[in-house]
XYZ file of C-alpha atoms in Angstrom:
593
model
C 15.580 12.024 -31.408
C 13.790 14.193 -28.999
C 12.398 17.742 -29.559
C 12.842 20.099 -26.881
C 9.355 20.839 -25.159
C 8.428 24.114 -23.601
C 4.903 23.789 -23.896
C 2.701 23.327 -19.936
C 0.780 20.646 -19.786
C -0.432 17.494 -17.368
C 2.220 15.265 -18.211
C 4.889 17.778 -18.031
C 3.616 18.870 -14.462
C 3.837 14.994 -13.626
C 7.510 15.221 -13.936
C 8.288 18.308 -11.596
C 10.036 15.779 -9.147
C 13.519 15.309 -7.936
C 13.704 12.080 -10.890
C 12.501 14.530 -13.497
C 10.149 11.755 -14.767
C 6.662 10.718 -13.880
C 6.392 9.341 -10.341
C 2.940 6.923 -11.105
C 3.861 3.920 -9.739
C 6.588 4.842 -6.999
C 5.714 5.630 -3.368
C 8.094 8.432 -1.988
C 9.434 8.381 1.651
C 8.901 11.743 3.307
C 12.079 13.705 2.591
C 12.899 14.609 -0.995
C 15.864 12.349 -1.991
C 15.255 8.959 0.011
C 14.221 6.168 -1.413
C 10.873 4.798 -3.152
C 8.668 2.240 -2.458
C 7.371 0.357 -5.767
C 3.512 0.026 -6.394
C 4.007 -1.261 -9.633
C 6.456 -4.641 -10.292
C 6.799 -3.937 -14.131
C 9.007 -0.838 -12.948
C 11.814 -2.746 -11.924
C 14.339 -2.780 -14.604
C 16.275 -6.647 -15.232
C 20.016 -6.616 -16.585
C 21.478 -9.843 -17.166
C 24.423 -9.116 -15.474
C 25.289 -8.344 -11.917
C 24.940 -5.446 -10.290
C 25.968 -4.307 -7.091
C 22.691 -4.069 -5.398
C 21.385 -1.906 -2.642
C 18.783 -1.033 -5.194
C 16.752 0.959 -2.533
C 19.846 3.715 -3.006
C 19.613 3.607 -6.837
C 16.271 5.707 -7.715
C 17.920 8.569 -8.066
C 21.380 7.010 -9.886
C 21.765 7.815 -13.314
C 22.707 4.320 -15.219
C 24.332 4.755 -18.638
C 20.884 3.974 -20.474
C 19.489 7.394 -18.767
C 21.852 9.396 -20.316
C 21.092 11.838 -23.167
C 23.215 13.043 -26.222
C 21.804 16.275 -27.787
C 22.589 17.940 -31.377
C 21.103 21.517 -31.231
C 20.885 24.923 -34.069
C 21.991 26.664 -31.176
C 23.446 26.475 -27.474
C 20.312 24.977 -25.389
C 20.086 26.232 -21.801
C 17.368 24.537 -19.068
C 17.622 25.296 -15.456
C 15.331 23.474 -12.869
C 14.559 24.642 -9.160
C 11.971 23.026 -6.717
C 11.922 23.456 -3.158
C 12.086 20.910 -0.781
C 11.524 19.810 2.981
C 12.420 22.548 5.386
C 15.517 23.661 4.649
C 17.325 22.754 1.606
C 16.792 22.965 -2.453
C 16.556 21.335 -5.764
C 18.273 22.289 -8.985
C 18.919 20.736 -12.125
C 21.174 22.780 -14.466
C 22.052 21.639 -18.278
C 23.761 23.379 -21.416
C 24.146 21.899 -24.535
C 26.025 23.503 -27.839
C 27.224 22.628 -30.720
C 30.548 23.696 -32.135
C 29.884 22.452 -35.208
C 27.447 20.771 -37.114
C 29.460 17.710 -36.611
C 30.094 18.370 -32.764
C 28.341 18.842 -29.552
C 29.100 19.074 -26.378
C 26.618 19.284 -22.981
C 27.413 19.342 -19.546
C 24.642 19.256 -16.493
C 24.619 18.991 -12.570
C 21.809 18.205 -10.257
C 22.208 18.930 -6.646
C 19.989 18.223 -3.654
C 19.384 19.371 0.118
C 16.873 18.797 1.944
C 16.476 18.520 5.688
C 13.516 16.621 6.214
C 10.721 16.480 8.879
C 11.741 13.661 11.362
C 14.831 13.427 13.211
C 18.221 12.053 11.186
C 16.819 12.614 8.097
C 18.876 15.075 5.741
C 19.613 14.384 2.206
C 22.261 15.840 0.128
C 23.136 14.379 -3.512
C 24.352 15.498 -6.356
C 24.833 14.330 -10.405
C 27.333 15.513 -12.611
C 26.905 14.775 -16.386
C 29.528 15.767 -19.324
C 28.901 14.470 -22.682
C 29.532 14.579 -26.321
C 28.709 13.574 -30.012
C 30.656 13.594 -33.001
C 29.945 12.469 -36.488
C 32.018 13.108 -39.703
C 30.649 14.790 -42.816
C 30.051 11.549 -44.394
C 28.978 10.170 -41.394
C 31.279 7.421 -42.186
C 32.046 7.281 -38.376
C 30.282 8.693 -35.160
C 30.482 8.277 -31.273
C 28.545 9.238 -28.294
C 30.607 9.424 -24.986
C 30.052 10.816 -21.493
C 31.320 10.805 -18.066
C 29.330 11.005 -14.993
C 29.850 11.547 -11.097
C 27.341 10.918 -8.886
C 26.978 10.915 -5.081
C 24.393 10.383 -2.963
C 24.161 10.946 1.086
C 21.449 10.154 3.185
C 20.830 10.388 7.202
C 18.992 6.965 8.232
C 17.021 7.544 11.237
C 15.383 3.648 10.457
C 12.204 4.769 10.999
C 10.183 5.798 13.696
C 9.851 3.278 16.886
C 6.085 4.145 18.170
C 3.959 4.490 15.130
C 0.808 4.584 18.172
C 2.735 8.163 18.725
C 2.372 8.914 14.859
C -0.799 7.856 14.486
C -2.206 9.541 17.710
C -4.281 12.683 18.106
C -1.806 14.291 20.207
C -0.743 17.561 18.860
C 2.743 17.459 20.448
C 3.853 14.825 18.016
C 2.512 16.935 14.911
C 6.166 18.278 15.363
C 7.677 15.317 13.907
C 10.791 15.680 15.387
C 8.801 14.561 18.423
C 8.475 11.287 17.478
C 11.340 9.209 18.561
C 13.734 7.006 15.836
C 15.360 4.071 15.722
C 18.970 5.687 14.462
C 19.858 9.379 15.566
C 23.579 9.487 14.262
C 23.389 6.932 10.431
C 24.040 7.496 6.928
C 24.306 5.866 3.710
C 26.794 6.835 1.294
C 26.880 5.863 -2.387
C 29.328 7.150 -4.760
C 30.042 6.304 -8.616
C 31.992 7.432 -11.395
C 31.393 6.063 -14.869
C 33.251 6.723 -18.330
C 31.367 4.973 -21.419
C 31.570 6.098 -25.034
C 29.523 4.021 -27.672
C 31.272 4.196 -31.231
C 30.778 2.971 -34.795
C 32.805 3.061 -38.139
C 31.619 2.207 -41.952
C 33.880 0.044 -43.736
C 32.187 1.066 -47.229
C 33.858 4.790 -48.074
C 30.497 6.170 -49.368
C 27.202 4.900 -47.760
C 24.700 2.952 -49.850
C 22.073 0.214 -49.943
C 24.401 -1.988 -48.306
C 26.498 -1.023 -45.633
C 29.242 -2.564 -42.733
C 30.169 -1.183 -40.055
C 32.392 -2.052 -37.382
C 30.747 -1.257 -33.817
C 32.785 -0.778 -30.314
C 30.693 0.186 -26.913
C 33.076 0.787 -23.440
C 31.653 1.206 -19.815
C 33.827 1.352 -17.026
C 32.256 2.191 -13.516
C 33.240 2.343 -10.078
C 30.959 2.326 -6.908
C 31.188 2.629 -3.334
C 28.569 2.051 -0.537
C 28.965 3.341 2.783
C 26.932 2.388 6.069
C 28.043 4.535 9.575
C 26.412 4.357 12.727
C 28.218 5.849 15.594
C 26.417 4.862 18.101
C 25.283 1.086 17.855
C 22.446 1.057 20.835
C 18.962 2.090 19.722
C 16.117 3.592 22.264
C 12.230 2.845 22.478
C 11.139 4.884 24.844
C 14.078 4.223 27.695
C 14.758 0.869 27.293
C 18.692 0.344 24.969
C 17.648 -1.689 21.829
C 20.204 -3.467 19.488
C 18.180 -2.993 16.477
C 20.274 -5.263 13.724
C 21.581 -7.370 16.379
C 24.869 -8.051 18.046
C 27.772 -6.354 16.581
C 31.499 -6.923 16.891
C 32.053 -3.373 17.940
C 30.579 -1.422 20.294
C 30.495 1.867 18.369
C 31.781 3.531 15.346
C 29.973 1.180 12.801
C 31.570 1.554 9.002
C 30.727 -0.620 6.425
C 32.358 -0.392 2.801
C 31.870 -1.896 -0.219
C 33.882 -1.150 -2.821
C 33.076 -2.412 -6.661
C 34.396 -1.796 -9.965
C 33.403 -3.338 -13.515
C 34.903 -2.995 -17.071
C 32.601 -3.789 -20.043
C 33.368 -3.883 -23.994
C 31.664 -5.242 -26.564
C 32.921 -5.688 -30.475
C 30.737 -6.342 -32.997
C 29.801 -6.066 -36.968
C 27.038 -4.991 -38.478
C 25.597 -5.513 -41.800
C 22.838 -2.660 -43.160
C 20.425 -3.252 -45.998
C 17.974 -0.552 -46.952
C 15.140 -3.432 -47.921
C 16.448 -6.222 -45.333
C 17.040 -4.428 -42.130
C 20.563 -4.294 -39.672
C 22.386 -7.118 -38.946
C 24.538 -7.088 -35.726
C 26.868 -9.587 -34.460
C 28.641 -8.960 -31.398
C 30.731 -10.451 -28.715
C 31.299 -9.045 -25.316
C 33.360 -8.944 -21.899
C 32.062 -8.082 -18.762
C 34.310 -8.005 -15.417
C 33.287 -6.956 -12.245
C 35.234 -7.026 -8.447
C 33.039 -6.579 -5.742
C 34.855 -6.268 -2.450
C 35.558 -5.729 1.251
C 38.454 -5.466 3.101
C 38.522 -8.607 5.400
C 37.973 -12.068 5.405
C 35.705 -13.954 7.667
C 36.426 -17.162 9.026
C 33.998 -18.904 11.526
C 35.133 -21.291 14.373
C 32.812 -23.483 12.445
C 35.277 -23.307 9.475
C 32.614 -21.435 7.409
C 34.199 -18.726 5.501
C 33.283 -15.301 4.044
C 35.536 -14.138 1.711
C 36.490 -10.263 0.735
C 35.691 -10.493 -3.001
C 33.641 -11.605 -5.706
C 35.088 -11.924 -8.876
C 33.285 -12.254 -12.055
C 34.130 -12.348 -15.613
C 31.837 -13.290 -18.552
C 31.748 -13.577 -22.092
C 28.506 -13.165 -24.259
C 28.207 -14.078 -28.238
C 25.156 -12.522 -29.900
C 23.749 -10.939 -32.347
C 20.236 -8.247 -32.836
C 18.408 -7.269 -36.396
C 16.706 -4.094 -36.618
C 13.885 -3.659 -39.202
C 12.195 -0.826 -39.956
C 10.090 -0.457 -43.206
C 6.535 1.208 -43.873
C 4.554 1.383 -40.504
C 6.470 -1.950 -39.072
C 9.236 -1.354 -36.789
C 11.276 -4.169 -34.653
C 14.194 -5.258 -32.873
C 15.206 -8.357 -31.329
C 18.383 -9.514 -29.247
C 19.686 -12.759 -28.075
C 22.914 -13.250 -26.448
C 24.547 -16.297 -24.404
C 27.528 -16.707 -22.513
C 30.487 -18.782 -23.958
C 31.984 -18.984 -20.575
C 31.337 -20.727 -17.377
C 28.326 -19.063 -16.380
C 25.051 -19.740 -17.202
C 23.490 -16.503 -18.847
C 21.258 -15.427 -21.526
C 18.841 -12.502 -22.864
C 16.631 -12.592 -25.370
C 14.276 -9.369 -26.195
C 11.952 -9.346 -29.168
C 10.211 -6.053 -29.618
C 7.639 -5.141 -32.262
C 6.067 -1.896 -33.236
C 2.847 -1.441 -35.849
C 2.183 2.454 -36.757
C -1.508 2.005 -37.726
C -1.583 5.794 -38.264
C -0.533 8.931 -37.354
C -2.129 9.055 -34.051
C -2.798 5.006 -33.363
C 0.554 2.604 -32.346
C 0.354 -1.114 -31.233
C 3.704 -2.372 -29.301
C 4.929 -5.758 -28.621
C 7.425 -7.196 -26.321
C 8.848 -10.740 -25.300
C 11.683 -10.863 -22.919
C 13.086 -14.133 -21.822
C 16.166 -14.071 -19.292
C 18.563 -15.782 -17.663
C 20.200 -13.665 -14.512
C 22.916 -13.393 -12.776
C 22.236 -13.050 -8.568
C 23.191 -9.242 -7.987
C 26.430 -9.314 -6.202
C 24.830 -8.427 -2.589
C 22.638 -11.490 -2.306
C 25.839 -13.662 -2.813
C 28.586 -11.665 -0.654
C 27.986 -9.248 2.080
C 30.202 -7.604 5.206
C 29.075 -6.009 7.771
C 29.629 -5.322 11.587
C 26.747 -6.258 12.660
C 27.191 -10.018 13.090
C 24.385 -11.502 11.476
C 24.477 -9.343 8.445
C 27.417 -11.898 6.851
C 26.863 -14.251 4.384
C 28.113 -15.780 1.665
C 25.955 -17.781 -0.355
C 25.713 -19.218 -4.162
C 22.357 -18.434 -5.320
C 21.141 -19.693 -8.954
C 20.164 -17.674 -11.487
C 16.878 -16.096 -11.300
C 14.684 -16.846 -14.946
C 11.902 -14.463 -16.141
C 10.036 -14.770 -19.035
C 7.709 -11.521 -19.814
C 5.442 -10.959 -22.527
C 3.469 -7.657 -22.764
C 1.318 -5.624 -25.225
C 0.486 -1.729 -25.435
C -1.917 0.466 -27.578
C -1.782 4.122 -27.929
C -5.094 6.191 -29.607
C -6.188 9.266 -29.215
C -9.600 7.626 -26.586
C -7.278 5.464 -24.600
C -3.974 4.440 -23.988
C -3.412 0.926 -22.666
C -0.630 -1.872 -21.775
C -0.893 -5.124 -20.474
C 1.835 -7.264 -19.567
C 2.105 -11.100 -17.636
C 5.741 -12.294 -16.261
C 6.841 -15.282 -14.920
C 9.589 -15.518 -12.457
C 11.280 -18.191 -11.535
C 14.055 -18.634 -8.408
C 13.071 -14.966 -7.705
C 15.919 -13.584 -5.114
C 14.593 -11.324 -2.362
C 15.394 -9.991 1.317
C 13.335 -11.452 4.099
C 13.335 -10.913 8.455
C 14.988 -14.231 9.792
C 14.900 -12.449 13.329
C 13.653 -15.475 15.428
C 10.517 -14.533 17.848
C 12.920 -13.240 20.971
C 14.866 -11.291 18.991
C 11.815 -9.771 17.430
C 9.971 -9.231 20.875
C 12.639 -6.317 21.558
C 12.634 -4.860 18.610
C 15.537 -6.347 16.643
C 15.523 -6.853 12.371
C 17.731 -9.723 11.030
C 17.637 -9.431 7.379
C 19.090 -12.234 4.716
C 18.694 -12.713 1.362
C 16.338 -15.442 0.064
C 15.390 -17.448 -3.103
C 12.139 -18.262 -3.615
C 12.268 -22.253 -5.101
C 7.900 -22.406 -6.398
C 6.860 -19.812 -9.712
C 5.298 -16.441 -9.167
C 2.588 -15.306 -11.968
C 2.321 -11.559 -12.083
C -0.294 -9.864 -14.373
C -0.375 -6.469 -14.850
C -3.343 -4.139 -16.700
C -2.867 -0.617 -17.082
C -5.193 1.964 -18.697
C -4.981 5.782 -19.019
C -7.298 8.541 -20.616
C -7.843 12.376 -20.940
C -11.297 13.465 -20.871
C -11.828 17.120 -21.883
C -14.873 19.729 -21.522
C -13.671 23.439 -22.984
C -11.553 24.715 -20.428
C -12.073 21.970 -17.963
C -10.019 18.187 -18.156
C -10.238 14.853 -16.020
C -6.583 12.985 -16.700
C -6.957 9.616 -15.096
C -4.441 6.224 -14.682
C -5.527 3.199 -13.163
C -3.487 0.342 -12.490
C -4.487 -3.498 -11.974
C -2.518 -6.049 -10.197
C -2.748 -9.701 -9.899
C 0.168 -12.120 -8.310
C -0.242 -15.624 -8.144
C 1.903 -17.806 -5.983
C 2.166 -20.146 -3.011
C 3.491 -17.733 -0.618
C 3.380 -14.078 -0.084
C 7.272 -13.455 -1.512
C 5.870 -10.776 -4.386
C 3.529 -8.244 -2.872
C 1.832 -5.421 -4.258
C -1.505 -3.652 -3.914
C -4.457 -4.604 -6.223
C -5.527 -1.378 -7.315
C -3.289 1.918 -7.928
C -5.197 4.935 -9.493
C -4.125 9.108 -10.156
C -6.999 11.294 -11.000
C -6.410 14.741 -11.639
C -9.486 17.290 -12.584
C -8.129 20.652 -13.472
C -8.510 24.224 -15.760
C -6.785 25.552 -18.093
C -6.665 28.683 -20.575
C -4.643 31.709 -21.514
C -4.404 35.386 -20.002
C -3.034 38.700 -20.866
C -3.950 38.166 -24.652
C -2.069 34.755 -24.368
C 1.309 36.190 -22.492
C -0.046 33.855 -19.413
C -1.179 30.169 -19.887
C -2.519 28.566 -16.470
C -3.057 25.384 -15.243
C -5.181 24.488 -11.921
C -6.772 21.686 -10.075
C -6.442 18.835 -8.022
C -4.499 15.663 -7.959
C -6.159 12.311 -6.658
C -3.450 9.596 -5.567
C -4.747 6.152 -3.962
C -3.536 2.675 -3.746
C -5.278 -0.470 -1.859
C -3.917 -1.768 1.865
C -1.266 -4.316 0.655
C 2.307 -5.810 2.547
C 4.187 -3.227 1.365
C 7.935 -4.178 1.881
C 9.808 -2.073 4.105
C 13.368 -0.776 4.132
C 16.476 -1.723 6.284
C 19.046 1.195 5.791
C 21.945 -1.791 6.344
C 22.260 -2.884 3.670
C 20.247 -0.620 1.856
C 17.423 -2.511 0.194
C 13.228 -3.495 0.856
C 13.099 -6.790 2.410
C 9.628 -8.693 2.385
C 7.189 -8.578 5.667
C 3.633 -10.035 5.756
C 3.279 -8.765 9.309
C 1.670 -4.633 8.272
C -0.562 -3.274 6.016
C -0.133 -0.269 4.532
C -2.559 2.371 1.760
C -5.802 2.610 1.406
C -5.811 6.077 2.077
C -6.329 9.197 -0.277
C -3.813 11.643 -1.137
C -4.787 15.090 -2.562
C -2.774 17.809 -3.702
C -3.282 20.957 -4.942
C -1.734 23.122 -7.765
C -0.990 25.853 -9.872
C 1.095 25.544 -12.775
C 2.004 28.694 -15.146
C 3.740 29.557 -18.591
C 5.380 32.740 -19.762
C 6.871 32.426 -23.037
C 10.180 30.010 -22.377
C 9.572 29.702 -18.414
C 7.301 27.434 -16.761
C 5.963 27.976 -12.720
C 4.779 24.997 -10.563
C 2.982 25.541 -6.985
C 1.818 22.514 -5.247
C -0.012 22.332 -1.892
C 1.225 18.422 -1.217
C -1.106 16.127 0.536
C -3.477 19.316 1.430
C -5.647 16.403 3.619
C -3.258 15.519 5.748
C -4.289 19.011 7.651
C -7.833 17.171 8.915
C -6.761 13.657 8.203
C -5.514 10.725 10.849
C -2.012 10.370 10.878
C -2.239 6.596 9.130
C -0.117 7.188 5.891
C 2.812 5.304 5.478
C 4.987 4.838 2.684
C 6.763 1.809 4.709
C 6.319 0.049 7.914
C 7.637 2.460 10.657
C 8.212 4.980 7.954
C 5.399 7.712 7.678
C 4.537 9.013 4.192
C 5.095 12.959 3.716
C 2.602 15.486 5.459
C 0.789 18.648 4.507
C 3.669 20.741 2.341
C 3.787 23.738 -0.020
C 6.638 23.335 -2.793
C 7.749 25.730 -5.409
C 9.468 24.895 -8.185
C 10.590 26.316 -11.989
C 11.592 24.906 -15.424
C 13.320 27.847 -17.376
C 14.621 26.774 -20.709
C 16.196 29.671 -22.960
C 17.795 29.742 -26.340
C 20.639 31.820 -27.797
């Protein structure tokens, strides 16, 4: 359960973002609503089963997980506003009631514009949540259900073609829509419905020390991922550049995917008030990922117009929870043809009140997502169809929490890691072209992560910092990230107006070390890796002013305030400039009836 919090403070501030979470750890492109670059590995999130990839569209797609189910005294309003880049806005609306004690309801939408800086660059999204809880008296049987619709549009200008232009002194290109892009007429498209509802019954008429239950969970989501270009020639300067390589048409690019998946799981579960929750389950999991054509090569080499999938799991979790111990650990396996398994052991030791240790060993077996095995597109050499192995990681991490210092260190290994690379040979390259393919890398990659955060307070004055340490071992450069990512914010606080105002104020230090940061290919919207540009070590500072009157709270940022006497050498990807100088507004109203 989850209180609601009105209160103003750092880590509240942190989340005044289009995510609504804390951004340490992802590097934003310029415009609100594009996609992120990832600092820090551990963020990426591993599912057993298949997904339909173009991860670098899903930051801001709300997976089933991310949804919340509320029971409230009385109706719950919150309404969210930031500005964003030029023209445009950001809101984030949510109500929740309840119509009983037994019965809530909540429904929520979060829309986006923004228009951006460069050229081709406008975002407009938008996330509709509905959900609902219901429990009888007895509790005897409960469910939590919700529906969602989400879209999400982008413009993909592909970056800018001179970065010497960017990074110049000449004021002309200041104006950003000066600087001359790759793509002046793409966009992305990625659309998804999804209906789930997670339910659970007690055989036993009156609840006791021992207690079974009969347990049912249903997911069934659509997707569809658009790519348009209408015009298939790119410009550098004035000479025509075919950017992703020869195409079968010669304008009027569209390429669909369409995908669809169905997933139950049954399952029984024992409860004893001294032993802990036994759950044994089985599931089904079926997925179509398609395209409208099939492909057939003079070679005889074929690309289908479909994957197909369909897997069954067997498993079983316990959940313990007694005095200041706390734990729960999964393992499942497939019964059918696939190879597939999860296991997740986590552990949790309450020392006291204001001290927690937490322990976690993941071992996994995965599925290829279903874009590094099938792909369509009109650009020729952006067609494959390949049969990857399963990728295996195996990640062990440990975490402390105390009032001096709050600290987590975790070590995975991965093993037949799947990734995108630039196969454009050295002509093709030499004007300008990107060929991207998926890739699996055969040798192990060791990645060690440290991470260490503490709030240092004098009176009215506080120093928040996070620093983050990276280490990756392997034989190539497949897995890059930078050493060293650190936020330091230095700021005052206190109360005005006999305590009708509280105010926040200070600075906000951002930095990460030059690494290979991968960079983005709008095609088939994901990072691919490139050892060929460095990118970071350079400062980012912003500004603020943060505000509480009773149930409203006030953010005013001054974003990047150095990029006013700075070089022009930020980058949040190759070719793609991080954000310049920017003052945002933005509001969190919550209000109770």
């Amino acid at each position: 359960s989850i209180h609601v919090d009105t209160s103003l403070t750092i880590k509240s501030a942190y989340k005044q973002n289009h995510l609504r979470k804390d951004e340490f750890g992802l590097l934003p492109f310029s415009n609100i609503g594009q996609t992120y670059n990832t600092l820090q590995y551990s963020l990426t999130n591993f599912s057993p089963y298949p997904e339909i990839g173009f991860s670098g569209k899903h930051f801001n797609y709300m997976e089933a997980d991310q949804i919340r189910y509320y029971s409230v005294p009385t109706p719950l309003t919150e309404l969210f506003f930031n500005t964003t880049i030029n023209k445009g806005q950001n809101v984030d609306s949510f109500i929740t009631l309840n119509t009983s004690k037994n019965l809530n309801f909540s429904i929520a939408y979060k829309g986006l514009r923004s228009e951006g800086d460069y050229i081709n660059q406008l975002v407009s999204a938008g996330n509709f949540r509905f959900t609902t809880s219901y429990f009888t008296t007895d509790r005897r049987y409960s469910i939590n259900a919700h529906y969602a619709f989400q879209d999400i549009s982008n413009e993909e200008n592909g970056g800018i073609t001179t970065p010497a232009d960017f990074e110049s002194d000449n004021k002309d290109f200041k104006n950003r829509q000066r600087l001359q892009v790759y793509l002046t007429d793409a966009k992305s498209f990625l659309k998804g419905r999804r209906l789930f509802f997670d339910h659970a019954f007690r055989i036993n008429s009156k609840e006791g020390n021992n207690n079974l239950y009969v347990t049912h969970q249903f997911n069934y989501e659509n997707k569809f991922f658009e790519y348009n270009q209408a015009t298939v020639l790119s410009t550098v300067g004035t000479t025509p550049v075919m950017r992703f390589g020869e195409s079968y048409l010669t304008s009027g690019i569209n390429d669909q995917t369409k995908y669809e998946r169905l997933y139950n799981k049954v399952g029984v579960a024992y409860e004893n008030t001294l032993l802990g929750k036994f759950n044994f389950f089985v599931d089904d999991f079926r997925s179509n990922y398609e395209y409208g054509r099939v492909i057939v090569y003079p070679s005889g080499d074929v690309v289908p117009n479909n994957l197909f999938l369909q897997i069954n799991n067997f498993g079983g979790q316990y959940e313990y929870q007694k005095n200041k111990w706390n734990g729960r650990f999964l393992y499942s396996r497939s019964i059918t043809n696939q190879s597939l398994s999860n296991l997740d052991a986590k552990l949790r030791y309450d020392y006291n009140d204001k001290i927690q240790f937490d322990f976690r060993y993941r071992n996994i077996n995965k599925l290829p997502n279903n874009n590094y095995n099938l792909y369509q597109s009109s650009y020729v050499q952006y067609n494959w169809s390949k049969n990857f192995k399963n990728e295996k990681i195996n990640l062990l991490s440990a975490s402390v929490l105390t009032p001096w210092l709050n600290a987590e260190v975790q070590y995975t290994v991965l093993k037949d890691h799947l990734y995108f690379e630039d196969v454009s040979k050295p002509a093709q390259a030499a004007v300008n072209t990107q060929i991207i393919n998926p890739a699996q890398y055969g040798n192990a990659i060791n990645y060690l992560e440290i991470k260490a955060s503490r709030e240092f307070k004098f009176g009215h004055f506080a120093l928040d910092n996070t620093l983050l340490y990276q280490k990756v071992d392997q034989s190539d450069q497949i897995l890059n990230v930078p050493d060293f990512v650190t936020r330091n914010t230095f700021y005052y606080s206190s109360h005005f107006f006999d305590k009708a105002l509280y105010l926040q104020t200070g600075v906000v230090f951002n930095y990460f070390t030059k690494y290979y940061a991968n960079d983005y290919n709008p095609v088939i919207g994901e990072f691919f890796v490139q050892n060929k540009k460095e990118i970071g070590g350079y400062p980012l500072f912003d500004l603020f002013l943060n505000a509480r009157i009773r149930q409203t709270r006030f953010y005013l940022k001054a974003e990047h305030i150095n990029a006013i006497f700075s070089k022009s050498d930020y980058y949040s990807a190759p070719n793609n400039p991080y954000r310049d100088f920017v003052i945002r507004f933005g509001l969190v109203w919550n209000f109770f009836q």
